[in-house]
Amino acid sequence: MGRTSSTKEDAGALFHSLRSAYAATPVNLKIIDLYVGFAIFTALIQVVYMAMVGSFPFNSFLSGVLSCVGTAVLAGKSNFLSPLFAKDLPPERAFADFVLCNLVLHLVIMNFLG
Amino acid sequence: MATMPASASDLLKSFKLKTKQQELLIRVSILCLVYILAFITRLFSVLRYESMIHEFDPYFNYRTTLYLTENGFYDFWNWFDYESWYPLGRIVGGTLYPGLMVTAVLIYRILRFLRFAVHIREVCVLTAPFFASNTTLVAYFFGKEIWDSGAGLVAAILIAVCPGYISRSVAGSYDNEGVAIFALLFTFYVFVKAVNTGSLAWSLASAFGYFYMVSAWGGYVFIINLIPLYVLVLLITGRYSMRLYVAYNCMYILGMLLAMQIRFVGFQHVQSGEHMAAMGVFFLMQVFYFLDWVKHMLSDTKLFQAFLRITVTSAVAVGGIALGLGMVSGYISPWTGRFYSLLDPTYAKDHIPIIASVSEHQPTAWSSFMFDFHILLFLFPAGLYFCFKRLSDATIFIVMYGLTSMYFAGVMVRLILVATPAVCLISAIAVSATVKNLTVLLRSKNKVVQTGSTKGSGGSKSSSKALLDQSQPFQKNGAIALLFGAFYLLSRYATHCTWVTSEAYSSPSIVLAARGAHGNRVIFDDYREAYFWLRQNTPQDAKVMSWWDYGYQITAMGNRTVIVDNNTWNNTHIATVGRAMSSYEDEAIEIIRSLDVDYVLVVFGGVTGYSSDDINKFLWMVRIGGGVFPVIKEPDYLVNGEYRVDKGAAPKMLNCLIYDRARGVEIGNKDVKLEHLEEAFTTSNWIVRIYRVKPPNNRW
């Protein structure tokens, strides 16, 4: 009994501290997070659609889902302003890498769509 | 003693070179020499015989490369080959790894563009040595990444001459592995570099390296399992970092997408059990990233621990359930036989005789290890010791690569090739570290006397070593002796490798050589003689039946349709041929007529003592035939469980088709009368015999 209530309190306290800490992050990081969230949301919609309609052109389905996941992941990584990252790469270089990877990703997707 | 280094440094000073530049010059010249050496040491068979393609599989690769040069990429990608596997044909575009052919054609086009009038065959023959040289360069950079540039140099020279690698990359061995080992090492190098620097650009390069590997060889499954395993080990040992996250995620997503462009691989990356480890680790990485972010957000550690517990257990549970559902519902296919037999070596013998019959798939004997690795065999544990002393992300990787590849090399002879780069790198670490320690000892006393000179690495250690020196006066002599011992060992290694290459790995196996009665070298060119006879003396649409070993060569050089060839994709078809070869002539002729065969080709070694003829392969024909048609029973052909071909052979054996055809003149059943086949051609040394199928008699 005591365990469960303490876990609940823990969860509640966790949630609150997370919210407050998140509200403190700078705005541009929140925008990038929104972008990542949107990409994942698009991927989920595609999965639901495939579940309803069937997966016949499987390569098209895969390319759609993976393009969303890919952009999400890449954007998540280019979070180079976040203090989680090592500071040894200059931001211009990181941005150039990000653009290059996105370019390759979308070229391959376009080839794969079929 | 003091004047000599002075004059040497005077000489170099006359070039106005600083210390760093001297070192660079030495390094570059060593690398150039190693590059040339790697190329030259693979040219033995070209010098002895002529520039031609060896073995069996390369003939198929050569034929497809010819097709690609003549017809362009789009036709090649959609090619349906009706000249093999009669009457089924083969969808070549979707069942091969195009990397090798595309590479060769690219080199050919570049050379042509530079106005070198080469024939595509020359390019094919020399592709493997060229890529071996490139592998030595990659080995240098990889060694530099893991340890330091000295280890890189030693790694480059070791891999240039290592017999394990030479065996599959001599000039003329135009096979996938020649290019694939380069791609493998390159992918690993670039991935380790990405983990060390955390840059997206290197991860992108590793995705491209992986794509090249997938296009080149089926062994890419090793990469897609080793890298997730490595990431898992790093995660478990608490070495999670943002660099790792960036490197693995980028490589996985982009690499997977690129790999699915190859039709042969198709959707396996999301559907096959062999690739599930990569996906699982991908999701685990996201969980770790999330946890890291939460930890950063929260300042209270106790709260975080609770959160950690909940998240990890739920993530593992969800992953386990998903995997279980996938496998049970059949959506995720289980491991294919080829790779499953690596985990369970007895599997193939009982269930898939075709895989078990290939001589390269047998478990490795101890002598093979010694033959292929020589001193590297004991330098490998020494290198492991050094790696464990200085653990970092990169050394953990090379240790894992070495251990897993050595395990697989023990299961299958063919995989010694995959283990070779790892063994060379780890041994290079051992050699480099040992030599460095010894020379530091040597130079610690001379440092006071000498002025000029090269690597300043002895600097920090010299002060401490100088103190030691005074207490142990023989230490310097011991160091000199050990150094000489090390160099002696390395020179023995080089000699051994060259001898091995010259004697064992340079025979084209389509042309055989032996010592004649007077000690002169006799060349048996029977195979090519037979194939050209087929090409010139049979009708265009004749169909030839032989055992699958020769299929590729018959199609490439004889230019005739074959029934089965080395692709071995249709077990039932091969079993049909096996059954025909092992039945009595009357039963066999039914099968032969149903397949529309016009000619039967067998290999016979009785006259010349050639040991790898069809009679020796016969038991495999029986096993494979018996796997599909229970009519064929292996014990029928054995006497007391032994396999004999002379007078004491079992009755069924004596009367079956292959015995008639192959051992027509041998001891045992002489005077065989052939009713339905007649002899069409026999080569000058009686090695290859071709029989024509007689049309059925008019009864009336």
Coordinates of C-alpha atoms in Angstrom, one line a residue, chain B residues 40-493:
Chain B
I40 CA 52.5 -7.5 -56.9
T41 CA 52.3 -10.4 -54.5
R42 CA 48.9 -11.4 -56.0
L43 CA 50.2 -11.7 -59.5
F44 CA 51.8 -15.2 -59.4
S45 CA 49.3 -17.0 -61.5
V46 CA 49.2 -14.3 -64.1
L47 CA 52.9 -14.6 -64.5
R48 CA 52.9 -18.3 -64.6
Y49 CA 49.9 -19.2 -66.7
E50 CA 48.2 -16.3 -68.4
S51 CA 45.7 -13.6 -67.4
M52 CA 42.5 -15.6 -67.0
I53 CA 39.6 -16.0 -64.6
H54 CA 40.0 -18.8 -62.0
E55 CA 37.6 -21.2 -60.3
F56 CA 33.9 -21.5 -60.9
D57 CA 32.0 -18.6 -59.4
P58 CA 34.1 -15.9 -61.0
Y59 CA 32.9 -17.1 -64.4
F60 CA 29.4 -16.2 -63.6
N61 CA 30.6 -12.8 -62.4
Y62 CA 32.6 -12.4 -65.6
R63 CA 29.6 -13.2 -67.8
T64 CA 27.4 -10.7 -66.0
T65 CA 30.1 -8.1 -66.3
L66 CA 30.3 -8.7 -70.0
Y67 CA 26.6 -8.3 -70.2
L68 CA 26.7 -5.1 -68.3
T69 CA 29.4 -3.6 -70.5
E70 CA 27.5 -4.5 -73.6
N71 CA 24.0 -3.7 -72.6
G72 CA 24.2 -0.9 -70.0
F73 CA 22.9 -0.7 -66.5
Y74 CA 19.1 -0.7 -67.0
D75 CA 19.2 -3.9 -69.1
F76 CA 21.5 -5.5 -66.6
W77 CA 19.2 -4.7 -63.7
N78 CA 16.3 -6.3 -65.4
W79 CA 18.0 -9.3 -67.0
F80 CA 16.4 -12.7 -67.2
D81 CA 18.9 -15.3 -68.1
Y82 CA 17.4 -18.2 -70.1
E83 CA 20.7 -19.9 -70.7
S84 CA 21.1 -21.4 -67.3
W85 CA 18.9 -23.6 -65.2
Y86 CA 17.1 -25.0 -68.1
P87 CA 14.1 -25.1 -68.3
L88 CA 13.5 -22.6 -65.5
G89 CA 15.9 -19.7 -66.3
R90 CA 17.1 -17.3 -63.7
I91 CA 16.2 -13.8 -62.9
V92 CA 19.7 -12.5 -62.7
G93 CA 18.9 -8.9 -62.0
G94 CA 17.2 -9.8 -58.8
T95 CA 19.4 -12.5 -57.5
L96 CA 22.9 -11.2 -57.5
Y97 CA 25.0 -8.7 -55.7
P98 CA 25.9 -6.1 -58.3
G99 CA 28.7 -4.3 -56.5
L100 CA 31.5 -6.2 -58.0
M101 CA 30.3 -6.0 -61.6
V102 CA 29.5 -2.3 -61.3
T103 CA 32.9 -1.6 -59.8
A104 CA 34.7 -3.4 -62.5
V105 CA 32.7 -1.7 -65.3
L106 CA 33.3 1.7 -63.7
I107 CA 37.1 1.1 -63.6
Y108 CA 36.9 -0.1 -67.2
R109 CA 35.0 3.0 -68.3
I110 CA 37.5 5.3 -66.5
L111 CA 40.4 3.6 -68.1
R112 CA 38.8 3.8 -71.5
F113 CA 38.1 7.4 -70.9
L114 CA 41.8 7.9 -70.3
R115 CA 42.4 6.2 -73.7
F116 CA 43.9 3.0 -72.3
A117 CA 42.6 0.3 -74.6
V118 CA 42.0 -2.5 -72.1
H119 CA 39.8 -5.5 -72.5
I120 CA 37.2 -6.0 -69.8
R121 CA 38.7 -9.3 -68.9
E122 CA 42.0 -7.7 -67.9
V123 CA 40.1 -5.3 -65.6
C124 CA 38.2 -8.2 -64.1
V125 CA 41.3 -10.2 -63.4
L126 CA 43.1 -7.3 -61.8
T127 CA 40.2 -5.9 -59.8
A128 CA 40.9 -8.0 -56.7
P129 CA 44.6 -7.1 -56.3
F130 CA 43.7 -3.4 -56.8
F131 CA 41.2 -3.5 -54.0
A132 CA 43.6 -5.4 -51.8
S133 CA 46.0 -2.5 -52.1
N134 CA 43.2 -0.1 -51.2
T135 CA 42.4 -2.3 -48.2
T136 CA 45.9 -1.8 -46.9
L137 CA 45.4 1.9 -47.0
V138 CA 42.2 1.6 -45.0
A139 CA 43.9 -0.7 -42.6
Y140 CA 46.5 2.1 -42.0
F141 CA 43.9 4.7 -41.2
F142 CA 42.0 2.3 -39.0
G143 CA 45.1 1.4 -37.1
K144 CA 45.8 5.1 -36.6
E145 CA 42.3 5.6 -35.3
I146 CA 42.5 2.7 -32.8
W147 CA 46.0 3.1 -31.6
D148 CA 48.5 5.3 -33.4
S149 CA 50.1 5.7 -36.7
G150 CA 52.8 3.2 -36.0
A151 CA 50.2 0.5 -35.4
G152 CA 48.6 1.6 -38.6
L153 CA 51.7 1.1 -40.6
V154 CA 52.3 -2.4 -39.2
A155 CA 48.6 -3.3 -39.9
A156 CA 49.0 -2.2 -43.5
I157 CA 52.0 -4.3 -44.1
L158 CA 50.6 -7.3 -42.3
I159 CA 47.4 -7.3 -44.2
A160 CA 49.2 -6.8 -47.5
V161 CA 50.7 -10.2 -47.4
C162 CA 48.5 -12.2 -45.1
P163 CA 47.6 -15.5 -46.8
G164 CA 44.1 -15.6 -45.3
Y165 CA 43.2 -12.6 -47.5
I166 CA 45.4 -13.4 -50.4
S167 CA 43.6 -16.7 -50.9
R168 CA 40.4 -15.0 -52.1
S169 CA 42.0 -12.0 -53.8
V170 CA 44.7 -13.2 -56.2
A171 CA 44.7 -11.9 -59.7
G172 CA 42.0 -13.8 -61.5
S173 CA 39.9 -14.6 -58.5
Y174 CA 37.1 -12.3 -59.7
D175 CA 34.8 -12.9 -56.8
N176 CA 32.6 -10.9 -54.4
E177 CA 35.0 -11.2 -51.5
G178 CA 37.8 -9.3 -53.2
V179 CA 35.8 -6.1 -53.1
A180 CA 33.7 -7.0 -50.1
I181 CA 36.6 -7.1 -47.6
F182 CA 37.6 -3.6 -48.7
A183 CA 34.0 -2.5 -48.1
L184 CA 33.9 -4.2 -44.8
L185 CA 37.0 -2.7 -43.4
F186 CA 36.1 0.7 -44.8
T187 CA 32.6 0.6 -43.2
F188 CA 34.1 -0.4 -39.9
Y189 CA 36.8 2.3 -40.0
V190 CA 34.3 5.1 -40.9
F191 CA 31.9 3.9 -38.2
V192 CA 34.5 3.9 -35.5
K193 CA 35.6 7.3 -36.7
A194 CA 32.0 8.5 -36.4
V195 CA 31.7 7.2 -32.9
N196 CA 34.9 8.9 -31.9
T197 CA 34.1 12.3 -33.4
G198 CA 30.3 12.3 -33.2
S199 CA 30.0 14.0 -36.6
L200 CA 27.1 13.4 -39.0
A201 CA 29.4 13.5 -42.0
W202 CA 31.3 10.4 -40.9
S203 CA 28.1 8.6 -40.1
L204 CA 26.9 9.4 -43.6
A205 CA 30.1 8.0 -44.9
S206 CA 29.6 4.8 -42.9
A207 CA 26.0 4.5 -44.3
F208 CA 27.5 4.7 -47.8
G209 CA 30.2 2.2 -46.9
Y210 CA 27.5 -0.1 -45.6
F211 CA 25.6 0.3 -48.9
Y212 CA 28.6 -0.6 -50.8
M213 CA 29.1 -3.7 -48.7
V214 CA 25.5 -4.7 -49.1
S215 CA 25.8 -4.4 -52.9
A216 CA 29.0 -6.5 -52.9
W217 CA 28.5 -9.5 -50.7
G218 CA 26.0 -11.5 -48.7
G219 CA 28.3 -11.3 -45.7
Y220 CA 27.0 -7.9 -45.0
V221 CA 24.8 -9.6 -42.4
F222 CA 28.0 -9.7 -40.3
I223 CA 28.2 -5.9 -40.2
I224 CA 24.5 -5.4 -39.5
N225 CA 24.8 -7.7 -36.5
L226 CA 28.3 -6.8 -35.2
I227 CA 27.6 -3.0 -35.1
P228 CA 24.4 -3.3 -33.0
L229 CA 26.2 -5.8 -30.7
Y230 CA 29.0 -3.3 -30.3
V231 CA 26.6 -0.5 -29.5
L232 CA 24.8 -2.8 -27.0
V233 CA 28.1 -3.6 -25.3
L234 CA 28.9 0.1 -25.1
L235 CA 25.5 0.8 -23.6
I236 CA 25.9 -1.9 -21.1
T237 CA 29.3 -0.8 -20.0
G238 CA 28.0 2.7 -19.4
R239 CA 29.7 4.3 -22.4
Y240 CA 26.6 5.9 -23.8
S241 CA 27.4 9.3 -25.3
M242 CA 25.8 11.6 -27.8
R243 CA 28.5 10.8 -30.3
L244 CA 27.4 7.1 -30.2
Y245 CA 23.8 8.2 -30.6
V246 CA 24.5 10.3 -33.6
A247 CA 26.7 7.7 -35.3
Y248 CA 24.5 4.7 -34.9
N249 CA 21.2 6.4 -35.7
C250 CA 22.4 8.0 -38.9
M251 CA 24.1 4.9 -40.0
Y252 CA 21.2 2.7 -39.3
I253 CA 18.4 4.7 -40.9
L254 CA 20.4 5.8 -44.0
G255 CA 22.2 2.5 -44.3
M256 CA 19.0 0.6 -44.1
L257 CA 17.3 2.7 -46.7
L258 CA 20.3 2.5 -49.1
A259 CA 20.5 -1.2 -48.6
M260 CA 16.9 -1.8 -49.6
Q261 CA 17.7 -0.4 -53.0
I262 CA 19.4 -3.6 -53.9
R263 CA 16.7 -5.9 -55.2
F264 CA 18.4 -9.1 -53.9
V265 CA 18.2 -7.7 -50.4
G266 CA 14.8 -6.2 -50.8
F267 CA 12.8 -5.8 -47.6
Q268 CA 14.9 -8.1 -45.5
H269 CA 16.0 -5.3 -43.2
V270 CA 12.5 -5.1 -41.7
Q271 CA 11.4 -8.6 -42.2
S272 CA 14.1 -11.0 -41.6
G273 CA 15.2 -12.3 -38.2
E274 CA 18.8 -11.7 -39.0
H275 CA 18.4 -8.0 -39.1
M276 CA 16.2 -7.6 -36.0
A277 CA 19.1 -7.0 -33.7
A278 CA 19.8 -3.7 -35.4
M279 CA 16.3 -2.6 -35.1
G280 CA 16.1 -3.6 -31.5
V281 CA 19.2 -1.7 -30.7
F282 CA 17.9 1.3 -32.6
F283 CA 14.9 1.5 -30.3
L284 CA 17.0 0.9 -27.3
M285 CA 19.1 3.9 -28.3
Q286 CA 16.0 6.1 -28.4
V287 CA 15.2 5.0 -24.9
F288 CA 18.7 5.9 -23.7
Y289 CA 18.5 9.2 -25.4
F290 CA 15.2 9.9 -23.7
L291 CA 16.6 8.8 -20.3
D292 CA 19.6 11.1 -20.8
W293 CA 17.4 14.0 -21.6
V294 CA 15.3 13.4 -18.6
K295 CA 18.3 13.1 -16.4
H296 CA 19.5 16.4 -17.7
M297 CA 16.2 18.0 -17.0
L298 CA 15.7 16.7 -13.5
S299 CA 18.0 17.7 -10.7
D300 CA 16.7 15.2 -8.2
T301 CA 18.5 11.9 -8.6
K302 CA 16.2 9.8 -6.5
L303 CA 13.3 10.6 -8.7
F304 CA 15.3 9.8 -11.7
Q305 CA 16.2 6.3 -10.4
A306 CA 12.5 5.5 -10.0
F307 CA 11.8 6.8 -13.5
L308 CA 14.8 4.8 -14.8
R309 CA 13.5 1.6 -13.4
I310 CA 10.0 2.1 -14.8
T311 CA 11.1 3.0 -18.2
V312 CA 13.7 0.4 -18.7
T313 CA 11.5 -2.5 -17.7
S314 CA 8.6 -1.2 -19.8
A315 CA 10.8 -0.7 -22.8
V316 CA 12.3 -4.2 -22.6
A317 CA 8.9 -5.7 -22.1
V318 CA 7.4 -3.9 -25.1
G319 CA 10.3 -4.9 -27.2
G320 CA 10.1 -8.5 -26.2
I321 CA 6.4 -8.7 -26.9
A322 CA 6.8 -7.1 -30.3
L323 CA 9.5 -9.4 -31.3
G324 CA 7.6 -12.4 -30.0
L325 CA 4.5 -11.4 -31.9
G326 CA 6.5 -10.8 -35.1
M327 CA 8.1 -14.2 -35.0
V328 CA 5.0 -16.2 -34.0
S329 CA 2.9 -14.6 -36.7
G330 CA 5.5 -15.4 -39.3
Y331 CA 6.0 -11.8 -40.3
I332 CA 9.6 -11.9 -39.2
S333 CA 11.3 -14.8 -41.0
P334 CA 13.6 -16.9 -38.9
W335 CA 17.3 -17.1 -39.6
T336 CA 18.0 -18.7 -43.0
G337 CA 19.9 -22.0 -43.2
R338 CA 23.2 -20.5 -44.4
F339 CA 23.5 -18.3 -41.4
Y340 CA 21.9 -20.6 -38.9
S341 CA 24.5 -23.2 -39.6
L342 CA 27.1 -20.7 -38.3
L343 CA 25.5 -20.8 -34.9
D344 CA 24.7 -24.5 -34.9
P345 CA 27.4 -26.2 -37.1
T346 CA 25.7 -29.5 -37.2
Y347 CA 22.5 -28.1 -38.7
A348 CA 23.6 -28.1 -42.3
K349 CA 24.8 -31.7 -42.4
D350 CA 21.4 -33.0 -41.4
H351 CA 19.1 -30.7 -43.1
I352 CA 20.7 -28.9 -46.1
P353 CA 23.2 -31.2 -47.8
I354 CA 24.0 -28.6 -50.5
I355 CA 25.4 -26.2 -48.0
A356 CA 27.3 -29.0 -46.2
S357 CA 28.8 -30.3 -49.5
V358 CA 30.8 -27.2 -50.3
S359 CA 34.3 -27.7 -49.3
E360 CA 34.7 -24.2 -48.1
H361 CA 31.9 -24.6 -45.6
Q362 CA 33.6 -27.2 -43.6
P363 CA 34.8 -26.5 -40.1
T364 CA 38.4 -25.2 -39.9
A365 CA 41.3 -27.5 -39.0
W366 CA 44.0 -26.2 -36.7
S367 CA 46.5 -26.4 -39.6
S368 CA 44.5 -24.0 -41.7
F369 CA 44.8 -21.4 -39.0
M370 CA 48.5 -21.9 -38.8
F371 CA 48.8 -21.9 -42.6
D372 CA 46.8 -18.7 -43.0
F373 CA 47.9 -16.7 -40.1
H374 CA 51.4 -17.9 -39.1
I375 CA 52.8 -15.6 -36.3
L376 CA 49.7 -13.6 -36.2
L377 CA 48.2 -16.5 -34.3
F378 CA 50.1 -15.8 -31.1
L379 CA 50.3 -12.0 -31.7
F380 CA 46.5 -11.9 -31.6
P381 CA 46.2 -12.7 -27.8
A382 CA 49.1 -10.3 -27.1
G383 CA 47.2 -7.6 -29.0
L384 CA 44.1 -8.3 -27.1
Y385 CA 46.1 -7.8 -23.9
F386 CA 47.2 -4.3 -25.1
C387 CA 43.7 -3.4 -26.1
F388 CA 42.3 -4.2 -22.7
K389 CA 45.1 -2.1 -21.1
R390 CA 43.9 0.9 -23.0
L391 CA 40.1 0.6 -23.3
S392 CA 38.3 3.1 -25.4
D393 CA 35.3 3.0 -27.7
A394 CA 37.6 2.2 -30.6
T395 CA 39.6 -0.6 -28.9
I396 CA 36.4 -2.2 -27.6
F397 CA 35.2 -2.4 -31.2
I398 CA 38.3 -4.0 -32.6
V399 CA 38.3 -6.6 -29.7
M400 CA 34.7 -7.5 -30.4
Y401 CA 35.3 -7.7 -34.1
G402 CA 38.3 -9.9 -33.5
L403 CA 36.6 -12.3 -31.1
T404 CA 33.4 -12.8 -33.1
S405 CA 35.2 -13.2 -36.4
M406 CA 37.6 -15.7 -34.9
Y407 CA 34.6 -17.7 -33.6
F408 CA 33.0 -17.8 -37.0
A409 CA 36.3 -18.6 -38.7
G410 CA 36.5 -21.7 -36.5
V411 CA 33.1 -22.8 -37.8
M412 CA 33.7 -22.4 -41.5
V413 CA 36.9 -22.3 -43.4
R414 CA 35.7 -19.6 -45.8
L415 CA 35.2 -17.1 -43.0
I416 CA 38.9 -17.0 -42.1
L417 CA 38.8 -14.3 -44.7
V418 CA 36.5 -12.1 -42.6
A419 CA 38.7 -12.7 -39.5
T420 CA 41.9 -11.6 -41.3
P421 CA 41.6 -7.8 -41.0
A422 CA 40.7 -8.0 -37.3
V423 CA 43.6 -10.4 -36.6
C424 CA 46.0 -8.2 -38.6
L425 CA 44.9 -5.1 -36.8
I426 CA 45.1 -6.5 -33.3
S427 CA 48.5 -8.2 -34.0
A428 CA 49.7 -4.8 -35.4
I429 CA 48.8 -3.2 -32.0
A430 CA 50.8 -5.9 -30.2
V431 CA 53.8 -5.5 -32.5
S432 CA 53.7 -1.7 -32.5
A433 CA 53.4 -1.4 -28.7
T434 CA 56.1 -3.9 -28.1
V435 CA 58.6 -2.4 -30.5
K436 CA 57.8 1.1 -29.2
N437 CA 58.5 0.0 -25.6
L438 CA 61.7 -1.6 -26.6
T439 CA 63.0 1.3 -28.6
V440 CA 62.1 3.6 -25.8
L441 CA 64.4 1.5 -23.6
L442 CA 67.1 1.7 -26.2
R443 CA 66.9 5.4 -26.8
S444 CA 66.5 6.4 -23.2
K445 CA 70.3 6.2 -22.7
N446 CA 71.1 7.7 -26.1
K447 CA 68.8 10.7 -25.6
V448 CA 71.5 12.5 -23.6
V449 CA 74.0 12.0 -26.4
Q450 CA 71.9 12.4 -29.5
T451 CA 70.7 15.8 -30.8
G452 CA 68.7 15.4 -34.0
S453 CA 66.2 12.7 -34.4
T454 CA 62.7 11.7 -35.0
K455 CA 59.6 10.8 -32.9
G456 CA 59.6 12.6 -29.6
S457 CA 57.5 9.9 -28.0
G458 CA 60.4 8.7 -25.9
G459 CA 60.6 12.1 -24.3
S460 CA 58.2 11.7 -21.4
K461 CA 59.3 8.2 -20.6
S462 CA 63.0 8.7 -20.9
S463 CA 63.5 10.5 -17.6
S464 CA 61.9 7.7 -15.7
K465 CA 63.6 5.0 -17.7
A466 CA 67.0 6.6 -17.3
L467 CA 66.7 6.0 -13.6
L468 CA 65.8 2.4 -14.2
D469 CA 68.7 2.0 -16.6
Q470 CA 71.3 2.6 -14.0
S471 CA 70.0 -0.2 -11.9
Q472 CA 69.8 -2.8 -14.7
P473 CA 72.8 -2.5 -17.0
F474 CA 71.7 -5.4 -19.2
Q475 CA 68.4 -4.0 -20.0
K476 CA 69.5 -2.2 -23.1
N477 CA 71.1 -5.4 -24.4
G478 CA 68.0 -7.4 -23.7
A479 CA 66.0 -4.8 -25.6
I480 CA 68.3 -5.0 -28.6
A481 CA 68.0 -8.8 -28.5
L482 CA 64.3 -8.7 -28.3
L483 CA 64.1 -6.3 -31.2
F484 CA 66.2 -8.5 -33.3
G485 CA 64.0 -11.4 -32.4
A486 CA 60.9 -9.4 -33.4
F487 CA 62.3 -8.4 -36.7
Y488 CA 63.4 -12.0 -37.4
L489 CA 59.9 -13.2 -36.7
L490 CA 58.4 -10.6 -39.0
S491 CA 60.8 -11.5 -41.8
R492 CA 59.9 -15.2 -41.4
Y493 CA 56.3 -14.2 -41.6

